[in-house]
Amino acid sequence: MAELDPETLKREMTAWRHDLHAHPEFGFEEKRTAAFVAAKLREFGLDDVSEGVGGTGVVGTLKRGSGNRAIALRADMDALRITEQSTAPYRSGNAGVMHACGHDGHTAMLLGAAKRLACEGGFDGTVRFIFQPAEEWGRGALAMLDDGLMQRFPFDEIFGLHNMPGLAVGHFETRAGPVMSAEDNFEIVLRGIGGHAARPHSGNETLVAACALVTNLQTIVSRRLSPADIAVVSVTELITDGTRNALPGLARILGDARSFRPEVSAEIERQMRIIAEGTATAYNVSAEVSYTREFVPLRNDAELVDAAFVAAKNVFEPDNIAVAREPMTGSEDFARFLDDVPGCFVFLGNGEASAPLHNSSYDFNDDGLLFGASFHVAIARQRLATGR
Ligand SMILES: [Zn+2]
Ligand SMILES: [Zn+2]
């Protein structure tokens, strides 16, 4: 079949990206985005396009030849509740919501790959194009899985990518094993007896106890976990009901913990409960700990990482392909799919001058579009090689 002209495809993807950028939608509200994606996939002539998978998710299916293997390529569609600082003509038209993580770019790249694979073929088997909702919540992948993704649209392995500010455009990185961390959230409520600021001894105020607890929580990583395990425990909020001349009877400590193994996450929670209980007792107040798990750790399959590096050689200059030095303590909802099948998540440069992800001045770099789409195409053709 005829090959698509790369420059024409790049122009098309740029137009789609700008359209998506101008109409950002928050997690599970991606109605316009999902309709846009589904309409494009139908236009490309996919064998099946299913909407409403796990809320606002879309799955496109493309079959060629007689191969019985299936691979999935995944993009995320949601935006963030951030007010955009931009003068671009395609800036957000949805006040208070913006594509500050580049999911508009990820969606455009996967659409570009779908168009090329539908038009050119070059593989034997089934490609599933998964457009997931609510990545930022850490809920969208699970919603699709709970809606029967694996039963209705089975696949053997999955690939995904994310743009990376600070890395030059045209550069590619990934690594085997741990790539991105789990995210846990916690809230510790201390209860005592508030009272007059001039008479602390007549109550059991909670602020000094809370300050001690914030300090003691630092020993989870420094003294209670193995130095070989990567972990972060960050207290992000300390809120009391005190006022200028009244000591608080209530203090709330909120925060975020990151780790790369379920055992480490469990140990952080166990140690947190011991320290909160012990500190509260020492200060004559009570402590109540709530601990929730939002994102699971992302671990890349070693064999599929090797395959991704081979595919990358078709797309990137050899000097621009690198093994990522260390895992990142950010989190990614792609990890949920890896409970069911092996997979590989990779990073593409968004430019050294790019604003950070989740920054109000961030914008996806359109010069990266062709690299991402080409990587999707290359990995699909390699994993579903004709005559394999
Ligand atoms: Zn994000
Ligand atoms: Zn993201």
mmCIF file of C-alpha atoms and ligand atoms in Angstrom:
data_model
loop_
_atom_site.group_PDB
_atom_site.id
_atom_site.type_symbol
_atom_site.label_atom_id
_atom_site.label_comp_id
_atom_site.label_asym_id
_atom_site.label_seq_id
_atom_site.Cartn_x
_atom_site.Cartn_y
_atom_site.Cartn_z
ATOM 1 C CA MET A 1 0.000 0.000 0.000
ATOM 2 C CA ALA A 2 1.008 3.600 -0.530
ATOM 3 C CA GLU A 3 3.329 5.153 2.027
ATOM 4 C CA LEU A 4 2.170 8.294 3.771
ATOM 5 C CA ASP A 5 4.332 11.357 3.267
ATOM 6 C CA PRO A 6 5.907 12.061 6.692
ATOM 7 C CA GLU A 7 5.732 15.849 6.333
ATOM 8 C CA THR A 8 2.032 15.700 5.437
ATOM 9 C CA LEU A 9 1.386 13.429 8.428
ATOM 10 C CA LYS A 10 3.332 15.788 10.684
ATOM 11 C CA ARG A 11 1.205 18.727 9.540
ATOM 12 C CA GLU A 12 -1.963 16.727 10.183
ATOM 13 C CA MET A 13 -0.838 15.627 13.650
ATOM 14 C CA THR A 14 0.087 19.219 14.492
ATOM 15 C CA ALA A 15 -3.412 20.391 13.521
ATOM 16 C CA TRP A 16 -5.018 17.619 15.625
ATOM 17 C CA ARG A 17 -2.722 18.446 18.558
ATOM 18 C CA HIS A 18 -3.631 22.136 18.449
ATOM 19 C CA ASP A 19 -7.339 21.299 18.262
ATOM 20 C CA LEU A 20 -7.039 18.991 21.298
ATOM 21 C CA HIS A 21 -4.927 21.582 23.125
ATOM 22 C CA ALA A 22 -7.562 24.284 22.611
ATOM 23 C CA HIS A 23 -10.266 21.985 24.060
ATOM 24 C CA PRO A 24 -8.714 20.357 27.147
ATOM 25 C CA GLU A 25 -10.920 18.148 29.302
ATOM 26 C CA PHE A 26 -10.388 16.871 32.851
ATOM 27 C CA GLY A 27 -10.220 13.140 33.697
ATOM 28 C CA PHE A 28 -13.394 11.142 32.893
ATOM 29 C CA GLU A 29 -14.812 14.271 31.206
ATOM 30 C CA GLU A 30 -12.975 13.694 27.886
ATOM 31 C CA LYS A 31 -16.196 13.540 25.833
ATOM 32 C CA ARG A 32 -15.159 15.860 23.013
ATOM 33 C CA THR A 33 -11.646 14.394 22.955
ATOM 34 C CA ALA A 34 -12.977 10.812 22.813
ATOM 35 C CA ALA A 35 -15.423 11.733 20.019
ATOM 36 C CA PHE A 36 -12.552 13.403 18.114
ATOM 37 C CA VAL A 37 -10.374 10.287 18.492
ATOM 38 C CA ALA A 38 -13.169 7.870 17.518
ATOM 39 C CA ALA A 39 -14.086 9.933 14.439
ATOM 40 C CA LYS A 40 -10.468 9.943 13.251
ATOM 41 C CA LEU A 41 -10.043 6.187 13.814
ATOM 42 C CA ARG A 42 -13.222 5.516 11.789
ATOM 43 C CA GLU A 43 -11.992 7.840 9.047
ATOM 44 C CA PHE A 44 -8.732 5.815 8.898
ATOM 45 C CA GLY A 45 -10.806 2.650 8.290
ATOM 46 C CA LEU A 46 -10.000 0.645 11.423
ATOM 47 C CA ASP A 47 -11.764 -2.715 11.786
ATOM 48 C CA ASP A 48 -13.459 -1.710 15.029
ATOM 49 C CA VAL A 49 -13.764 1.470 17.084
ATOM 50 C CA SER A 50 -15.349 1.136 20.541
ATOM 51 C CA GLU A 51 -16.224 4.158 22.646
ATOM 52 C CA GLY A 52 -17.224 4.439 26.294
ATOM 53 C CA VAL A 53 -14.724 1.826 27.509
ATOM 54 C CA GLY A 54 -14.170 2.598 31.209
ATOM 55 C CA GLY A 55 -16.127 5.850 31.003
ATOM 56 C CA THR A 56 -14.618 7.951 28.219
ATOM 57 C CA GLY A 57 -11.964 5.515 26.927
ATOM 58 C CA VAL A 58 -11.692 4.570 23.237
ATOM 59 C CA VAL A 59 -10.251 1.342 21.771
ATOM 60 C CA GLY A 60 -9.454 1.007 18.078
ATOM 61 C CA THR A 61 -8.640 -2.375 16.533
ATOM 62 C CA LEU A 62 -6.698 -2.957 13.322
ATOM 63 C CA LYS A 63 -6.123 -6.473 11.912
ATOM 64 C CA ARG A 64 -3.862 -7.539 9.064
ATOM 65 C CA GLY A 65 -2.878 -10.989 7.816
ATOM 66 C CA SER A 66 -3.583 -14.163 9.787
ATOM 67 C CA GLY A 67 -1.333 -13.736 12.829
ATOM 68 C CA ASN A 68 -2.987 -14.459 16.160
ATOM 69 C CA ARG A 69 -0.785 -12.178 18.247
ATOM 70 C CA ALA A 70 -2.045 -8.782 19.422
ATOM 71 C CA ILE A 71 -0.186 -5.797 20.795
ATOM 72 C CA ALA A 72 -1.559 -2.633 22.376
ATOM 73 C CA LEU A 73 -0.314 0.925 21.904
ATOM 74 C CA ARG A 74 -1.606 3.323 24.539
ATOM 75 C CA ALA A 75 -2.083 7.086 24.828
ATOM 76 C CA ASP A 76 -3.702 9.212 27.545
ATOM 77 C CA MET A 77 -6.286 11.951 26.801
ATOM 78 C CA ASP A 78 -6.891 13.971 29.986
ATOM 79 C CA ALA A 79 -5.825 17.501 30.953
ATOM 80 C CA LEU A 80 -5.166 19.159 34.326
ATOM 81 C CA ARG A 81 -6.914 21.775 36.467
ATOM 82 C CA ILE A 82 -4.274 24.441 35.798
ATOM 83 C CA THR A 83 -4.823 27.901 34.289
ATOM 84 C CA GLU A 84 -2.671 28.158 31.164
ATOM 85 C CA GLN A 85 -0.207 31.011 30.672
ATOM 86 C CA SER A 86 0.058 31.165 26.903
ATOM 87 C CA THR A 87 -0.453 33.474 23.964
ATOM 88 C CA ALA A 88 -0.501 30.649 21.405
ATOM 89 C CA PRO A 89 -3.476 30.833 19.025
ATOM 90 C CA TYR A 90 -4.419 27.302 20.117
ATOM 91 C CA ARG A 91 -4.283 28.075 23.875
ATOM 92 C CA SER A 92 -6.893 26.506 26.157
ATOM 93 C CA GLY A 93 -10.432 27.744 25.590
ATOM 94 C CA ASN A 94 -11.613 25.915 28.709
ATOM 95 C CA ALA A 95 -10.910 28.227 31.676
ATOM 96 C CA GLY A 96 -8.890 26.613 34.467
ATOM 97 C CA VAL A 97 -8.102 23.452 32.487
ATOM 98 C CA MET A 98 -5.047 22.895 30.290
ATOM 99 C CA HIS A 99 -2.945 20.211 28.635
ATOM 100 C CA ALA A 100 0.041 20.702 30.945
ATOM 101 C CA CYS A 101 1.328 17.124 30.650
ATOM 102 C CA GLY A 102 1.372 16.763 26.866
ATOM 103 C CA HIS A 103 -1.435 14.213 26.640
ATOM 104 C CA ASP A 104 -2.680 16.216 23.625
ATOM 105 C CA GLY A 105 0.622 15.319 21.940
ATOM 106 C CA HIS A 106 0.438 11.667 23.046
ATOM 107 C CA THR A 107 -3.086 11.399 21.578
ATOM 108 C CA ALA A 108 -2.061 13.059 18.283
ATOM 109 C CA MET A 109 0.988 10.758 17.956
ATOM 110 C CA LEU A 110 -1.073 7.600 18.475
ATOM 111 C CA LEU A 111 -3.652 8.843 15.937
ATOM 112 C CA GLY A 112 -0.776 9.419 13.504
ATOM 113 C CA ALA A 113 0.455 5.866 14.088
ATOM 114 C CA ALA A 114 -3.076 4.503 13.573
ATOM 115 C CA LYS A 115 -3.377 6.356 10.281
ATOM 116 C CA ARG A 116 -0.027 5.051 9.032
ATOM 117 C CA LEU A 117 -0.614 1.450 10.094
ATOM 118 C CA ALA A 118 -4.146 1.481 8.629
ATOM 119 C CA CYS A 119 -2.877 2.948 5.364
ATOM 120 C CA GLU A 120 0.429 1.101 4.969
ATOM 121 C CA GLY A 121 0.016 -2.148 6.953
ATOM 122 C CA GLY A 122 3.372 -3.903 7.243
ATOM 123 C CA PHE A 123 2.415 -6.182 10.124
ATOM 124 C CA ASP A 124 0.682 -9.525 10.691
ATOM 125 C CA GLY A 125 -1.777 -9.701 13.597
ATOM 126 C CA THR A 126 -3.818 -7.277 15.667
ATOM 127 C CA VAL A 127 -2.973 -3.784 16.913
ATOM 128 C CA ARG A 128 -5.151 -2.292 19.657
ATOM 129 C CA PHE A 129 -5.046 1.494 19.955
ATOM 130 C CA ILE A 130 -5.947 2.350 23.550
ATOM 131 C CA PHE A 131 -6.894 5.950 24.377
ATOM 132 C CA GLN A 132 -7.347 6.034 28.132
ATOM 133 C CA PRO A 133 -9.138 8.613 30.271
ATOM 134 C CA ALA A 134 -8.082 10.058 33.642
ATOM 135 C CA GLU A 135 -4.370 9.215 33.691
ATOM 136 C CA GLU A 136 -3.658 12.078 36.102
ATOM 137 C CA TRP A 137 -6.087 10.622 38.627
ATOM 138 C CA GLY A 138 -4.493 7.185 38.434
ATOM 139 C CA ARG A 139 -8.001 5.840 37.794
ATOM 140 C CA GLY A 140 -8.495 5.643 34.027
ATOM 141 C CA ALA A 141 -6.551 2.454 33.280
ATOM 142 C CA LEU A 142 -8.319 0.608 36.090
ATOM 143 C CA ALA A 143 -11.695 1.853 34.813
ATOM 144 C CA MET A 144 -10.935 0.362 31.370
ATOM 145 C CA LEU A 145 -9.694 -2.913 32.890
ATOM 146 C CA ASP A 146 -12.783 -3.116 35.130
ATOM 147 C CA ASP A 147 -14.926 -2.568 32.015
ATOM 148 C CA GLY A 148 -13.521 -5.804 30.528
ATOM 149 C CA LEU A 149 -10.693 -4.376 28.407
ATOM 150 C CA MET A 150 -8.678 -7.623 28.442
ATOM 151 C CA GLN A 151 -11.698 -9.838 27.709
ATOM 152 C CA ARG A 152 -13.244 -7.639 25.003
ATOM 153 C CA PHE A 153 -10.002 -6.474 23.336
ATOM 154 C CA PRO A 154 -7.329 -9.031 24.340
ATOM 155 C CA PHE A 155 -3.639 -8.312 23.697
ATOM 156 C CA ASP A 156 -0.337 -9.953 24.580
ATOM 157 C CA GLU A 157 1.789 -6.918 25.396
ATOM 158 C CA ILE A 158 1.513 -3.130 25.645
ATOM 159 C CA PHE A 159 3.659 -0.094 24.846
ATOM 160 C CA GLY A 160 3.285 3.526 25.922
ATOM 161 C CA LEU A 161 5.315 6.721 25.867
ATOM 162 C CA HIS A 162 5.616 10.082 27.592
ATOM 163 C CA ASN A 163 7.289 13.293 26.524
ATOM 164 C CA MET A 164 10.121 14.487 28.747
ATOM 165 C CA PRO A 165 11.034 18.160 29.252
ATOM 166 C CA GLY A 166 14.785 18.707 29.550
ATOM 167 C CA LEU A 167 15.567 15.943 27.044
ATOM 168 C CA ALA A 168 16.275 17.208 23.517
ATOM 169 C CA VAL A 169 13.702 16.499 20.797
ATOM 170 C CA GLY A 170 14.644 13.385 18.831
ATOM 171 C CA HIS A 171 16.092 11.699 21.914
ATOM 172 C CA PHE A 172 14.785 8.394 23.304
ATOM 173 C CA GLU A 173 15.206 6.849 26.760
ATOM 174 C CA THR A 174 13.910 3.892 28.687
ATOM 175 C CA ARG A 175 15.160 1.258 31.103
ATOM 176 C CA ALA A 176 14.380 -2.289 32.269
ATOM 177 C CA GLY A 177 12.823 -2.878 35.683
ATOM 178 C CA PRO A 178 11.591 0.008 37.843
ATOM 179 C CA VAL A 179 10.791 3.123 35.796
ATOM 180 C CA MET A 180 8.251 5.133 37.766
ATOM 181 C CA SER A 181 7.125 4.924 41.359
ATOM 182 C CA ALA A 182 3.998 4.081 43.296
ATOM 183 C CA GLU A 183 2.173 7.028 44.797
ATOM 184 C CA ASP A 184 0.540 6.667 48.218
ATOM 185 C CA ASN A 185 -1.302 9.467 50.030
ATOM 186 C CA PHE A 186 -1.658 9.805 53.785
ATOM 187 C CA GLU A 187 -3.509 11.930 56.307
ATOM 188 C CA ILE A 188 -2.770 11.901 60.026
ATOM 189 C CA VAL A 189 -5.270 13.608 62.337
ATOM 190 C CA LEU A 190 -4.057 14.546 65.822
ATOM 191 C CA ARG A 191 -6.729 15.289 68.444
ATOM 192 C CA GLY A 192 -6.102 16.938 71.794
ATOM 193 C CA ILE A 193 -7.623 19.769 73.774
ATOM 194 C CA GLY A 194 -7.223 23.310 72.485
ATOM 195 C CA GLY A 195 -7.263 26.359 74.734
ATOM 196 C CA HIS A 196 -5.854 29.736 75.688
ATOM 197 C CA ALA A 197 -2.445 30.525 74.208
ATOM 198 C CA ALA A 198 -1.413 31.918 77.605
ATOM 199 C CA ARG A 199 -2.253 28.681 79.467
ATOM 200 C CA PRO A 200 -0.833 25.740 77.413
ATOM 201 C CA HIS A 201 -0.549 23.532 80.506
ATOM 202 C CA SER A 202 -4.306 23.452 80.991
ATOM 203 C CA GLY A 203 -4.995 21.638 77.675
ATOM 204 C CA ASN A 204 -3.281 19.167 75.307
ATOM 205 C CA GLU A 205 -2.665 21.276 72.237
ATOM 206 C CA THR A 206 -1.700 19.532 68.977
ATOM 207 C CA LEU A 207 0.688 21.866 67.128
ATOM 208 C CA VAL A 208 3.911 21.017 68.957
ATOM 209 C CA ALA A 209 2.991 17.329 68.657
ATOM 210 C CA ALA A 210 2.363 17.784 64.929
ATOM 211 C CA CYS A 211 5.752 19.486 64.431
ATOM 212 C CA ALA A 212 7.480 16.612 66.247
ATOM 213 C CA LEU A 213 5.559 14.116 64.134
ATOM 214 C CA VAL A 214 6.555 15.841 60.871
ATOM 215 C CA THR A 215 10.198 15.570 61.967
ATOM 216 C CA ASN A 216 9.845 11.966 63.157
ATOM 217 C CA LEU A 217 8.304 10.920 59.823
ATOM 218 C CA GLN A 218 11.625 11.820 58.186
ATOM 219 C CA THR A 219 13.175 8.790 59.901
ATOM 220 C CA ILE A 220 11.057 6.355 57.850
ATOM 221 C CA VAL A 221 13.321 6.801 54.823
ATOM 222 C CA SER A 222 16.530 7.677 56.654
ATOM 223 C CA ARG A 223 16.443 5.035 59.414
ATOM 224 C CA ARG A 224 13.737 2.433 58.825
ATOM 225 C CA LEU A 225 14.006 1.467 55.151
ATOM 226 C CA SER A 226 16.998 -0.195 53.520
ATOM 227 C CA PRO A 227 19.312 2.334 51.843
ATOM 228 C CA ALA A 228 19.081 0.087 48.769
ATOM 229 C CA ASP A 229 15.371 0.904 48.414
ATOM 230 C CA ILE A 230 14.340 4.178 46.818
ATOM 231 C CA ALA A 231 11.521 5.912 48.689
ATOM 232 C CA VAL A 232 10.205 9.404 49.423
ATOM 233 C CA VAL A 233 7.952 10.493 52.295
ATOM 234 C CA SER A 234 6.848 14.103 51.809
ATOM 235 C CA VAL A 235 4.652 16.008 54.247
ATOM 236 C CA THR A 236 2.902 18.597 52.096
ATOM 237 C CA GLU A 237 0.340 20.180 54.442
ATOM 238 C CA LEU A 238 0.010 20.918 58.166
ATOM 239 C CA ILE A 239 -3.359 22.422 59.038
ATOM 240 C CA THR A 240 -4.672 23.250 62.526
ATOM 241 C CA ASP A 241 -7.789 24.805 63.994
ATOM 242 C CA GLY A 242 -5.704 27.223 66.079
ATOM 243 C CA THR A 243 -5.851 30.991 65.808
ATOM 244 C CA ARG A 244 -3.732 33.979 66.980
ATOM 245 C CA ASN A 245 -4.310 33.515 70.698
ATOM 246 C CA ALA A 246 -5.794 30.015 70.860
ATOM 247 C CA LEU A 247 -3.904 26.735 70.754
ATOM 248 C CA PRO A 248 -5.275 24.119 68.336
ATOM 249 C CA GLY A 249 -7.097 21.044 69.552
ATOM 250 C CA LEU A 250 -6.868 19.500 66.095
ATOM 251 C CA ALA A 251 -4.012 19.149 63.610
ATOM 252 C CA ARG A 252 -4.043 17.474 60.199
ATOM 253 C CA ILE A 253 -0.837 16.326 58.496
ATOM 254 C CA LEU A 254 -1.151 15.382 54.846
ATOM 255 C CA GLY A 255 1.406 14.049 52.446
ATOM 256 C CA ASP A 256 2.599 11.814 49.681
ATOM 257 C CA ALA A 257 4.880 8.755 49.665
ATOM 258 C CA ARG A 258 6.679 7.183 46.686
ATOM 259 C CA SER A 259 8.287 3.765 46.330
ATOM 260 C CA PHE A 260 9.086 1.139 43.703
ATOM 261 C CA ARG A 261 8.041 -2.121 45.392
ATOM 262 C CA PRO A 262 4.760 -3.055 47.138
ATOM 263 C CA GLU A 263 6.779 -4.361 50.111
ATOM 264 C CA VAL A 264 8.355 -0.928 50.579
ATOM 265 C CA SER A 265 4.973 0.814 50.343
ATOM 266 C CA ALA A 266 3.618 -1.572 53.006
ATOM 267 C CA GLU A 267 6.618 -0.898 55.244
ATOM 268 C CA ILE A 268 6.205 2.892 54.913
ATOM 269 C CA GLU A 269 2.592 2.576 56.058
ATOM 270 C CA ARG A 270 3.533 0.239 58.952
ATOM 271 C CA GLN A 271 6.296 2.536 60.191
ATOM 272 C CA MET A 272 4.083 5.611 59.791
ATOM 273 C CA ARG A 273 1.453 4.055 62.064
ATOM 274 C CA ILE A 274 4.081 3.148 64.709
ATOM 275 C CA ILE A 275 5.618 6.644 64.662
ATOM 276 C CA ALA A 276 2.250 8.460 64.688
ATOM 277 C CA GLU A 277 1.005 6.344 67.583
ATOM 278 C CA GLY A 278 4.219 6.723 69.596
ATOM 279 C CA THR A 279 4.555 10.475 69.012
ATOM 280 C CA ALA A 280 0.907 11.073 69.880
ATOM 281 C CA THR A 281 1.302 9.145 73.123
ATOM 282 C CA ALA A 282 4.397 11.150 74.041
ATOM 283 C CA TYR A 283 2.465 14.416 73.591
ATOM 284 C CA ASN A 284 -0.735 13.202 75.241
ATOM 285 C CA VAL A 285 -2.872 13.495 72.114
ATOM 286 C CA SER A 286 -4.472 10.877 69.834
ATOM 287 C CA ALA A 287 -3.519 10.026 66.263
ATOM 288 C CA GLU A 288 -5.569 8.559 63.438
ATOM 289 C CA VAL A 289 -3.764 7.505 60.227
ATOM 290 C CA SER A 290 -5.453 7.100 56.823
ATOM 291 C CA TYR A 291 -3.218 5.636 54.123
ATOM 292 C CA THR A 292 -4.329 5.143 50.491
ATOM 293 C CA ARG A 293 -2.585 3.799 47.370
ATOM 294 C CA GLU A 294 -3.171 5.916 44.244
ATOM 295 C CA PHE A 295 -0.625 4.669 41.664
ATOM 296 C CA VAL A 296 1.169 1.315 41.489
ATOM 297 C CA PRO A 297 4.870 1.202 40.528
ATOM 298 C CA LEU A 298 5.724 0.901 36.828
ATOM 299 C CA ARG A 299 8.156 -1.910 35.973
ATOM 300 C CA ASN A 300 9.274 -2.453 32.384
ATOM 301 C CA ASP A 301 9.640 -5.991 31.029
ATOM 302 C CA ALA A 302 13.316 -6.628 30.165
ATOM 303 C CA GLU A 303 12.629 -8.442 26.869
ATOM 304 C CA LEU A 304 10.247 -5.730 25.662
ATOM 305 C CA VAL A 305 12.757 -3.027 26.620
ATOM 306 C CA ASP A 306 15.284 -4.754 24.352
ATOM 307 C CA ALA A 307 12.634 -4.789 21.607
ATOM 308 C CA ALA A 308 11.912 -1.077 22.164
ATOM 309 C CA PHE A 309 15.599 -0.214 21.765
ATOM 310 C CA VAL A 310 15.709 -2.180 18.495
ATOM 311 C CA ALA A 311 12.583 -0.375 17.223
ATOM 312 C CA ALA A 312 14.032 2.978 18.316
ATOM 313 C CA LYS A 313 17.000 2.441 15.951
ATOM 314 C CA ASN A 314 14.549 2.809 13.038
ATOM 315 C CA VAL A 315 13.446 6.213 14.288
ATOM 316 C CA PHE A 316 16.196 7.939 16.295
ATOM 317 C CA GLU A 317 19.863 8.675 15.621
ATOM 318 C CA PRO A 318 22.027 6.025 17.366
ATOM 319 C CA ASP A 319 23.653 8.654 19.619
ATOM 320 C CA ASN A 320 20.221 9.865 20.729
ATOM 321 C CA ILE A 321 19.129 6.513 22.170
ATOM 322 C CA ALA A 322 20.038 5.981 25.811
ATOM 323 C CA VAL A 323 19.340 3.803 28.816
ATOM 324 C CA ALA A 324 17.675 6.027 31.440
ATOM 325 C CA ARG A 325 20.115 6.352 34.325
ATOM 326 C CA GLU A 326 17.689 5.994 37.192
ATOM 327 C CA PRO A 327 14.015 5.358 37.909
ATOM 328 C CA MET A 328 11.802 8.427 38.364
ATOM 329 C CA THR A 329 9.794 9.144 41.483
ATOM 330 C CA GLY A 330 6.886 10.437 39.410
ATOM 331 C CA SER A 331 3.954 8.068 38.841
ATOM 332 C CA GLU A 332 2.117 6.835 35.734
ATOM 333 C CA ASP A 333 -1.228 5.095 35.346
ATOM 334 C CA PHE A 334 0.202 2.935 32.499
ATOM 335 C CA ALA A 335 1.511 0.692 35.322
ATOM 336 C CA ARG A 336 -2.008 -0.742 35.872
ATOM 337 C CA PHE A 337 -1.979 -2.477 32.485
ATOM 338 C CA LEU A 338 1.234 -4.277 33.498
ATOM 339 C CA ASP A 339 -0.669 -6.272 36.134
ATOM 340 C CA ASP A 340 -2.208 -8.170 33.196
ATOM 341 C CA VAL A 341 0.435 -8.224 30.439
ATOM 342 C CA PRO A 342 4.133 -7.376 30.078
ATOM 343 C CA GLY A 343 4.861 -3.950 28.672
ATOM 344 C CA CYS A 344 7.342 -1.178 28.128
ATOM 345 C CA PHE A 345 7.038 2.563 28.742
ATOM 346 C CA VAL A 346 9.471 4.936 27.017
ATOM 347 C CA PHE A 347 10.380 8.633 27.100
ATOM 348 C CA LEU A 348 10.782 11.055 24.194
ATOM 349 C CA GLY A 349 12.490 14.434 24.401
ATOM 350 C CA ASN A 350 10.239 17.504 24.580
ATOM 351 C CA GLY A 351 13.200 19.899 24.236
ATOM 352 C CA GLU A 352 15.808 21.256 26.633
ATOM 353 C CA ALA A 353 13.994 24.608 26.860
ATOM 354 C CA SER A 354 10.609 23.018 27.630
ATOM 355 C CA ALA A 355 8.798 24.175 30.772
ATOM 356 C CA PRO A 356 8.339 21.339 33.296
ATOM 357 C CA LEU A 357 5.307 19.041 33.188
ATOM 358 C CA HIS A 358 2.302 20.385 35.135
ATOM 359 C CA ASN A 359 3.656 23.966 34.787
ATOM 360 C CA SER A 360 1.219 26.658 33.589
ATOM 361 C CA SER A 361 3.653 27.627 30.787
ATOM 362 C CA TYR A 362 4.238 24.064 29.553
ATOM 363 C CA ASP A 363 3.438 23.179 25.942
ATOM 364 C CA PHE A 364 3.983 19.940 24.027
ATOM 365 C CA ASN A 365 6.680 20.321 21.360
ATOM 366 C CA ASP A 366 5.239 19.603 17.896
ATOM 367 C CA ASP A 367 8.708 18.735 16.576
ATOM 368 C CA GLY A 368 8.395 15.506 18.606
ATOM 369 C CA LEU A 369 5.163 14.334 16.937
ATOM 370 C CA LEU A 370 6.725 12.402 14.076
ATOM 371 C CA PHE A 371 9.230 10.680 16.399
ATOM 372 C CA GLY A 372 6.464 9.363 18.671
ATOM 373 C CA ALA A 373 4.188 8.228 15.850
ATOM 374 C CA SER A 374 7.128 6.545 14.088
ATOM 375 C CA PHE A 375 8.151 4.733 17.272
ATOM 376 C CA HIS A 376 4.604 3.355 17.692
ATOM 377 C CA VAL A 377 4.650 2.161 14.064
ATOM 378 C CA ALA A 378 8.132 0.632 14.386
ATOM 379 C CA ILE A 379 7.379 -1.314 17.560
ATOM 380 C CA ALA A 380 4.044 -2.593 16.164
ATOM 381 C CA ARG A 381 5.701 -3.828 12.957
ATOM 382 C CA GLN A 382 8.553 -5.428 14.872
ATOM 383 C CA ARG A 383 6.377 -7.236 17.428
ATOM 384 C CA LEU A 384 3.907 -8.359 14.735
ATOM 385 C CA ALA A 385 6.504 -8.992 12.035
ATOM 386 C CA THR A 386 5.212 -10.688 8.931
ATOM 387 C CA GLY A 387 6.533 -14.267 8.750
ATOM 388 C CA ARG A 388 7.404 -14.230 12.454
HETATM 389 ZN ZN ZN B 1 0.839 14.537 34.326
HETATM 390 ZN ZN ZN B 2 1.391 12.748 31.727
#
